[in-house]
Coordinates of N, CA and C and ligand atoms in Angstrom, one line a residue:
M1 N 93.1 101.4 69.5 CA 93.7 101.2 70.8 C 94.5 102.4 71.2
V2 N 94.3 102.9 72.4 CA 95.1 104.0 72.8 C 95.8 103.7 74.1
R3 N 97.0 104.2 74.2 CA 97.8 104.0 75.4 C 97.8 105.3 76.2
V4 N 97.4 105.1 77.5 CA 97.2 106.2 78.4 C 98.1 106.0 79.6
G5 N 99.0 107.0 79.9 CA 99.8 106.9 81.1 C 99.2 107.6 82.3
L6 N 99.3 107.0 83.4 CA 98.9 107.7 84.7 C 100.1 108.4 85.3
Q7 N 100.1 109.7 85.3 CA 101.2 110.4 85.9 C 100.8 110.9 87.3
I8 N 101.7 110.8 88.2 CA 101.5 111.4 89.6 C 102.5 112.4 89.9
S9 N 102.2 113.3 90.8 CA 103.2 114.3 91.3 C 102.9 114.4 92.8
A10 N 104.0 114.6 93.6 CA 103.9 114.7 95.0 C 105.2 115.3 95.6
T11 N 105.1 115.9 96.8 CA 106.3 116.3 97.5 C 106.6 115.2 98.5
L12 N 107.9 114.8 98.6 CA 108.2 113.7 99.5 C 109.2 114.3 100.6
E13 N 108.8 114.0 101.8 CA 109.7 114.4 102.9 C 110.4 113.2 103.5
N14 N 111.7 113.2 103.4 CA 112.5 112.1 104.0 C 112.1 110.7 103.4
I15 N 111.7 110.7 102.2 CA 111.3 109.5 101.5 C 112.1 109.3 100.3
E16 N 112.6 108.0 100.1 CA 113.3 107.7 98.9 C 112.4 107.5 97.7
R17 N 111.4 106.7 97.9 CA 110.4 106.4 96.8 C 109.1 105.9 97.4
I18 N 108.1 106.0 96.6 CA 106.8 105.4 96.8 C 106.4 104.6 95.6
E19 N 105.7 103.5 95.8 CA 105.2 102.7 94.7 C 104.0 102.0 95.1
T20 N 103.3 101.5 94.0 CA 102.0 100.7 94.3 C 102.4 99.3 94.6
C21 N 101.6 98.5 95.2 CA 101.8 97.1 95.5 C 101.4 96.3 94.3
H22 N 101.9 96.7 93.1 CA 101.5 95.9 91.9 C 102.1 94.5 91.9
P23 N 101.5 93.5 91.3 CA 100.3 93.6 90.5 C 99.0 93.6 91.2
N24 N 99.0 93.6 92.6 CA 97.8 93.5 93.3 C 97.2 94.8 93.7
Y25 N 97.8 95.9 93.3 CA 97.2 97.2 93.6 C 96.0 97.5 92.7
S26 N 95.0 98.0 93.3 CA 93.8 98.4 92.5 C 93.8 99.9 92.2
F27 N 93.9 100.2 90.9 CA 93.8 101.6 90.5 C 92.3 101.9 90.4
F28 N 91.9 102.9 91.2 CA 90.5 103.3 91.2 C 90.3 104.5 90.2
V29 N 89.6 104.3 89.2 CA 89.4 105.3 88.1 C 88.0 105.6 87.8
K30 N 87.7 106.8 87.2 CA 86.5 107.0 86.5 C 86.8 107.0 85.1
V31 N 85.9 106.4 84.3 CA 86.2 106.2 82.9 C 85.2 106.9 82.0
K32 N 85.7 107.2 80.8 CA 84.9 107.9 79.8 C 84.8 107.0 78.5
C33 N 83.6 106.8 78.0 CA 83.4 106.0 76.8 C 83.8 106.9 75.6
T34 N 84.7 106.5 74.8 CA 85.1 107.4 73.7 C 84.2 107.3 72.5
N35 N 83.2 106.4 72.6 CA 82.2 106.4 71.5 C 81.1 107.4 71.8
C36 N 80.5 107.5 73.0 CA 79.4 108.4 73.2 C 79.7 109.5 74.2
G37 N 80.9 109.4 74.8 CA 81.3 110.5 75.7 C 80.8 110.3 77.2
E38 N 80.1 109.3 77.4 CA 79.5 109.0 78.8 C 80.7 108.8 79.8
T39 N 80.6 109.6 80.9 CA 81.7 109.4 81.9 C 81.0 108.7 83.1
S40 N 81.7 107.7 83.7 CA 81.1 106.9 84.8 C 81.0 107.8 86.0
E41 N 79.9 107.6 86.8 CA 79.8 108.3 88.0 C 80.5 107.6 89.2
K42 N 80.5 106.3 89.1 CA 81.2 105.5 90.2 C 82.6 105.2 89.8
W43 N 83.4 104.8 90.8 CA 84.8 104.5 90.7 C 84.9 103.0 90.3
H44 N 85.7 102.7 89.3 CA 86.0 101.3 88.9 C 87.4 101.0 89.3
D45 N 87.6 99.7 89.7 CA 89.0 99.3 90.0 C 89.6 98.5 88.9
I46 N 90.9 98.8 88.6 CA 91.6 98.0 87.6 C 92.9 97.4 88.3
T47 N 92.9 96.1 88.3 CA 94.0 95.4 89.0 C 94.7 94.5 88.0
E48 N 96.1 94.6 88.0 CA 96.8 93.8 87.0 C 96.7 92.3 87.2
S49 N 96.6 91.9 88.5 CA 96.5 90.5 88.8 C 95.1 89.9 88.6
E50 N 94.1 90.7 88.3 CA 92.8 90.2 88.2 C 92.3 90.4 86.7
R51 N 91.7 89.4 86.2 CA 91.1 89.5 84.8 C 89.7 89.2 84.8
L52 N 88.9 90.0 84.0 CA 87.5 89.8 83.9 C 87.2 89.3 82.5
Q53 N 86.2 88.4 82.4 CA 85.8 87.9 81.1 C 84.9 88.9 80.4
G54 N 85.1 89.2 79.1 CA 84.2 90.0 78.4 C 83.0 89.2 78.0
A55 N 81.8 89.9 77.8 CA 80.6 89.2 77.5 C 80.6 88.3 76.3
S56 N 81.2 88.9 75.2 CA 81.1 88.1 74.0 C 82.4 88.3 73.2
D57 N 83.5 88.4 73.9 CA 84.8 88.7 73.2 C 85.6 87.4 73.1
S58 N 85.6 86.9 72.0 CA 86.4 85.6 71.8 C 87.9 85.9 71.4
R59 N 88.1 87.2 71.1 CA 89.5 87.5 70.7 C 90.5 87.5 71.9
N60 N 89.9 87.6 73.1 CA 90.8 87.6 74.3 C 90.2 86.6 75.3
P61 N 90.4 85.3 75.2 CA 89.8 84.3 76.1 C 90.3 84.5 77.5
D62 N 91.5 85.1 77.7 CA 92.0 85.3 79.1 C 91.3 86.5 79.8
G63 N 90.5 87.2 79.1 CA 89.8 88.3 79.7 C 90.7 89.6 79.8
F64 N 90.1 90.6 80.5 CA 90.8 91.9 80.6 C 90.9 92.3 82.1
N65 N 91.8 93.2 82.3 CA 91.9 93.8 83.6 C 90.7 94.6 84.0
F66 N 90.1 95.2 83.0 CA 88.8 95.9 83.2 C 87.9 95.8 82.0
Y67 N 86.7 95.5 82.2 CA 85.7 95.3 81.1 C 84.4 96.0 81.5
M68 N 83.8 96.7 80.6 CA 82.4 97.1 80.9 C 81.7 97.4 79.6
K69 N 80.3 97.2 79.7 CA 79.5 97.5 78.6 C 78.9 98.9 78.9
C70 N 79.1 99.8 78.0 CA 78.6 101.2 78.2 C 77.1 101.2 78.4
K71 N 76.7 101.9 79.5 CA 75.3 102.0 79.8 C 74.5 102.8 78.7
M72 N 75.2 103.8 78.1 CA 74.5 104.7 77.2 C 74.5 104.1 75.8
C73 N 75.6 103.6 75.2 CA 75.7 103.2 73.8 C 75.8 101.7 73.7
S74 N 75.9 101.0 74.8 CA 76.0 99.5 74.8 C 77.3 98.9 74.2
R75 N 78.3 99.8 73.9 CA 79.5 99.3 73.3 C 80.3 98.6 74.4
E76 N 81.0 97.5 74.0 CA 81.8 96.8 75.0 C 83.2 97.4 75.0
N77 N 83.6 97.8 76.2 CA 84.9 98.5 76.3 C 85.8 97.7 77.3
S78 N 87.1 97.9 77.1 CA 88.0 97.2 78.0 C 89.3 98.0 78.2
I79 N 90.0 97.7 79.3 CA 91.3 98.3 79.6 C 92.2 97.2 80.1
D80 N 93.5 97.2 79.7 CA 94.5 96.4 80.3 C 95.7 97.2 80.8
I81 N 96.2 96.8 81.9 CA 97.5 97.4 82.4 C 98.6 96.8 81.5
V82 N 99.4 97.6 80.9 CA 100.6 97.2 80.1 C 101.6 96.6 81.1
E83 N 102.0 95.3 80.9 CA 103.0 94.7 81.7 C 104.3 95.4 81.8
K84 N 104.8 95.4 83.0 CA 106.2 96.0 83.3 C 106.2 97.5 83.1
T85 N 105.1 98.2 83.1 CA 105.1 99.6 83.0 C 105.0 100.3 84.4
N86 N 104.9 99.5 85.5 CA 104.8 100.1 86.8 C 106.2 100.7 87.2
E87 N 106.1 101.9 87.6 CA 107.4 102.6 88.0 C 107.2 103.2 89.3
P88 N 108.3 103.2 90.1 CA 108.2 103.9 91.4 C 108.3 105.5 91.2
Y89 N 107.8 106.2 92.2 CA 107.9 107.7 92.2 C 109.0 108.0 93.2
T90 N 110.1 108.6 92.8 CA 111.3 108.8 93.6 C 111.5 110.2 94.0
Q91 N 112.4 110.4 95.0 CA 112.8 111.7 95.4 C 113.2 112.6 94.2
D92 N 113.9 112.0 93.2 CA 114.3 112.8 92.0 C 113.1 113.3 91.2
D93 N 112.0 112.6 91.4 CA 110.8 113.0 90.6 C 109.9 114.0 91.4
A94 N 110.2 114.2 92.6 CA 109.4 115.0 93.5 C 109.0 116.3 92.9
G95 N 107.8 116.7 93.0 CA 107.3 118.0 92.5 C 107.0 118.0 91.0
K96 N 107.4 116.9 90.3 CA 107.2 116.8 88.8 C 106.2 115.6 88.5
F97 N 105.5 115.7 87.4 CA 104.7 114.6 87.0 C 105.5 113.5 86.4
K98 N 105.2 112.3 86.8 CA 105.9 111.1 86.2 C 104.9 110.0 86.1
A99 N 105.0 109.2 84.9 CA 104.1 108.1 84.7 C 104.5 106.9 85.6
I100 N 103.5 106.4 86.3 CA 103.8 105.2 87.2 C 103.1 103.9 86.6
V101 N 102.3 104.1 85.6 CA 101.7 102.9 84.9 C 101.1 103.3 83.6
V102 N 101.0 102.4 82.7 CA 100.4 102.7 81.4 C 99.2 101.7 81.1
F103 N 98.1 102.3 80.6 CA 96.9 101.4 80.3 C 96.7 101.3 78.8
D104 N 96.4 100.1 78.4 CA 95.9 99.9 77.0 C 94.4 100.1 77.0
C105 N 93.9 101.0 76.3 CA 92.5 101.4 76.3 C 91.8 101.1 75.0
R106 N 90.7 100.3 75.1 CA 89.9 100.0 74.0 C 88.4 100.5 74.2
G107 N 88.1 101.7 73.6 CA 86.8 102.2 73.6 C 86.5 103.0 74.8
V108 N 87.4 103.0 75.8 CA 87.1 103.7 77.0 C 88.5 104.2 77.6
E109 N 88.5 105.4 78.2 CA 89.7 105.9 78.8 C 89.5 106.4 80.2
P110 N 90.5 106.2 81.1 CA 90.4 106.7 82.4 C 90.6 108.2 82.4
V111 N 89.8 108.9 83.2 CA 89.8 110.4 83.2 C 90.1 110.9 84.6
E112 N 89.9 110.1 85.6 CA 90.1 110.6 87.0 C 90.7 109.4 87.8
F113 N 91.6 109.7 88.8 CA 92.2 108.7 89.5 C 92.1 109.0 91.0
S114 N 91.8 107.9 91.8 CA 91.7 108.1 93.3 C 92.8 107.1 93.9
P115 N 93.8 107.6 94.5 CA 95.0 106.8 94.9 C 94.7 105.7 96.0
R116 N 93.8 106.1 97.0 CA 93.4 105.1 98.0 C 94.5 104.4 98.7
A117 N 94.3 103.1 99.1 CA 95.3 102.3 99.8 C 96.1 101.4 98.9
G118 N 97.2 100.8 99.5 CA 98.0 99.9 98.8 C 99.3 100.4 98.3
W119 N 99.7 101.5 98.9 CA 101.0 102.1 98.5 C 102.1 101.6 99.4
I120 N 103.3 101.5 98.9 CA 104.5 101.2 99.7 C 105.4 102.4 99.7
V121 N 105.8 102.8 100.9 CA 106.6 104.0 101.1 C 108.0 103.5 101.7
H122 N 109.1 103.9 101.0 CA 110.4 103.5 101.4 C 111.0 104.8 101.9
S123 N 111.4 104.9 103.2 CA 112.0 106.1 103.8 C 113.4 106.3 103.2
A124 N 113.9 107.5 103.3 CA 115.2 107.8 102.8 C 116.2 107.2 103.7
E125 N 117.5 107.0 103.3 CA 118.6 106.5 104.0 C 118.3 105.2 104.8
N126 N 117.7 104.2 104.0 CA 117.4 102.9 104.6 C 116.5 103.0 105.8
G127 N 115.7 103.9 105.9 CA 114.7 104.1 107.0 C 113.6 103.0 106.9
Q128 N 112.6 103.3 107.7 CA 111.5 102.4 107.8 C 110.7 102.2 106.4
K129 N 110.2 101.0 106.2 CA 109.4 100.8 105.1 C 107.9 100.7 105.5
F130 N 107.0 101.4 104.9 CA 105.6 101.4 105.3 C 104.8 100.7 104.2
E131 N 104.0 99.8 104.6 CA 103.2 99.1 103.6 C 101.7 99.4 103.8
D132 N 101.0 99.2 102.7 CA 99.6 99.5 102.6 C 99.2 100.9 103.1
V133 N 100.0 101.8 102.6 CA 99.8 103.2 102.9 C 98.5 103.7 102.2
D134 N 97.8 104.5 102.9 CA 96.5 105.1 102.3 C 96.8 106.5 101.9
L135 N 96.7 106.8 100.6 CA 96.9 108.2 100.2 C 95.6 108.9 99.8
S136 N 94.5 108.4 100.4 CA 93.2 109.0 100.1 C 93.1 110.5 100.4
E137 N 93.8 110.9 101.5 CA 93.6 112.3 101.9 C 94.5 113.2 101.1
D138 N 95.3 112.7 100.2 CA 96.3 113.4 99.4 C 97.5 113.9 100.2
D139 N 97.5 113.8 101.5 CA 98.6 114.1 102.3 C 98.7 112.9 103.3
W140 N 100.0 112.5 103.6 CA 100.2 111.4 104.5 C 101.5 111.6 105.3
V141 N 101.4 111.5 106.6 CA 102.5 111.8 107.5 C 102.6 110.6 108.5
E142 N 103.9 110.2 108.7 CA 104.2 109.1 109.7 C 105.5 109.4 110.4
Y143 N 105.8 108.6 111.4 CA 107.1 108.8 112.1 C 108.0 107.6 111.8
D144 N 109.2 107.9 111.3 CA 110.1 106.8 110.9 C 110.9 106.5 112.2
Q145 N 110.6 105.3 112.8 CA 111.3 104.9 114.1 C 112.8 104.7 113.9
K146 N 113.2 104.2 112.7 CA 114.6 103.9 112.4 C 115.4 105.2 112.3
N147 N 114.9 106.1 111.5 CA 115.7 107.4 111.3 C 115.3 108.5 112.3
K148 N 114.3 108.2 113.1 CA 113.8 109.2 114.1 C 113.5 110.5 113.5
N149 N 112.8 110.5 112.4 CA 112.3 111.8 111.8 C 110.9 111.5 111.2
S150 N 110.2 112.6 110.8 CA 108.9 112.4 110.2 C 109.1 112.2 108.7
V151 N 108.2 111.4 108.2 CA 108.2 111.2 106.7 C 106.8 111.6 106.2
G152 N 106.7 112.1 105.0 CA 105.4 112.5 104.5 C 105.3 112.6 103.0
V153 N 104.1 112.4 102.6 CA 103.8 112.6 101.1 C 102.8 113.7 101.1
Y154 N 103.1 114.8 100.4 CA 102.2 115.9 100.4 C 101.8 116.3 98.9
E155 N 100.8 117.1 98.8 CA 100.4 117.7 97.5 C 100.3 116.6 96.4
F156 N 99.7 115.5 96.8 CA 99.6 114.4 95.7 C 98.6 114.9 94.6
A157 N 99.0 114.7 93.4 CA 98.2 115.1 92.3 C 98.4 114.1 91.2
S158 N 97.4 113.9 90.3 CA 97.5 113.0 89.2 C 96.9 113.5 87.9
Q159 N 97.3 112.9 86.8 CA 96.7 113.3 85.5 C 96.9 112.1 84.6
F160 N 96.1 112.1 83.6 CA 96.2 111.0 82.5 C 96.7 111.7 81.2
V161 N 97.7 111.0 80.6 CA 98.3 111.6 79.4 C 98.3 110.5 78.3
K162 N 97.8 110.9 77.1 CA 97.8 110.0 76.0 C 99.2 109.9 75.4
L163 N 99.6 108.6 75.2 CA 100.9 108.4 74.7 C 100.9 108.2 73.2
K164 N 102.0 108.6 72.6 CA 102.1 108.4 71.1 C 102.5 107.0 70.9
K165 N 102.1 106.4 69.8 CA 102.4 105.0 69.6 C 103.8 104.8 69.1
Ligands
ZN201 ZN1 79.2 104.7 75.3

């Protein structure tokens, strides 16, 4: 079992913090089978509030946040979001990579992340709160009616980092 952290980096304009709408946020990832090295071509979604049953796994009757049988080697792989690892990305973190969630990976690891929709943006100085923000374009700009200035998320980037046990 390997723990992998998803780190993000962005530049924030007049924003105090951004966060995912966990546990209902869907992390869209491409995954790689650690047994045969096969990397998925399509995006898979991993959502903390949703659990899938494994085909023949009696060790975990509650299921997993993500489950798949590898097309190449037929191994059964799964991923769970580690509870309480969701972290906001704040003004203090801006421009640096910071982990916003940790995945427990069994036989498969995420290798690419697509941020998509479901982000919550809190403007600086008690400004407007924006919900269900879509970061698909890697840049996002809006106008804060409360503070009367523009707010933005720029240069969004992400990476996966293996964590030591
Ligand atoms: Zn495989």
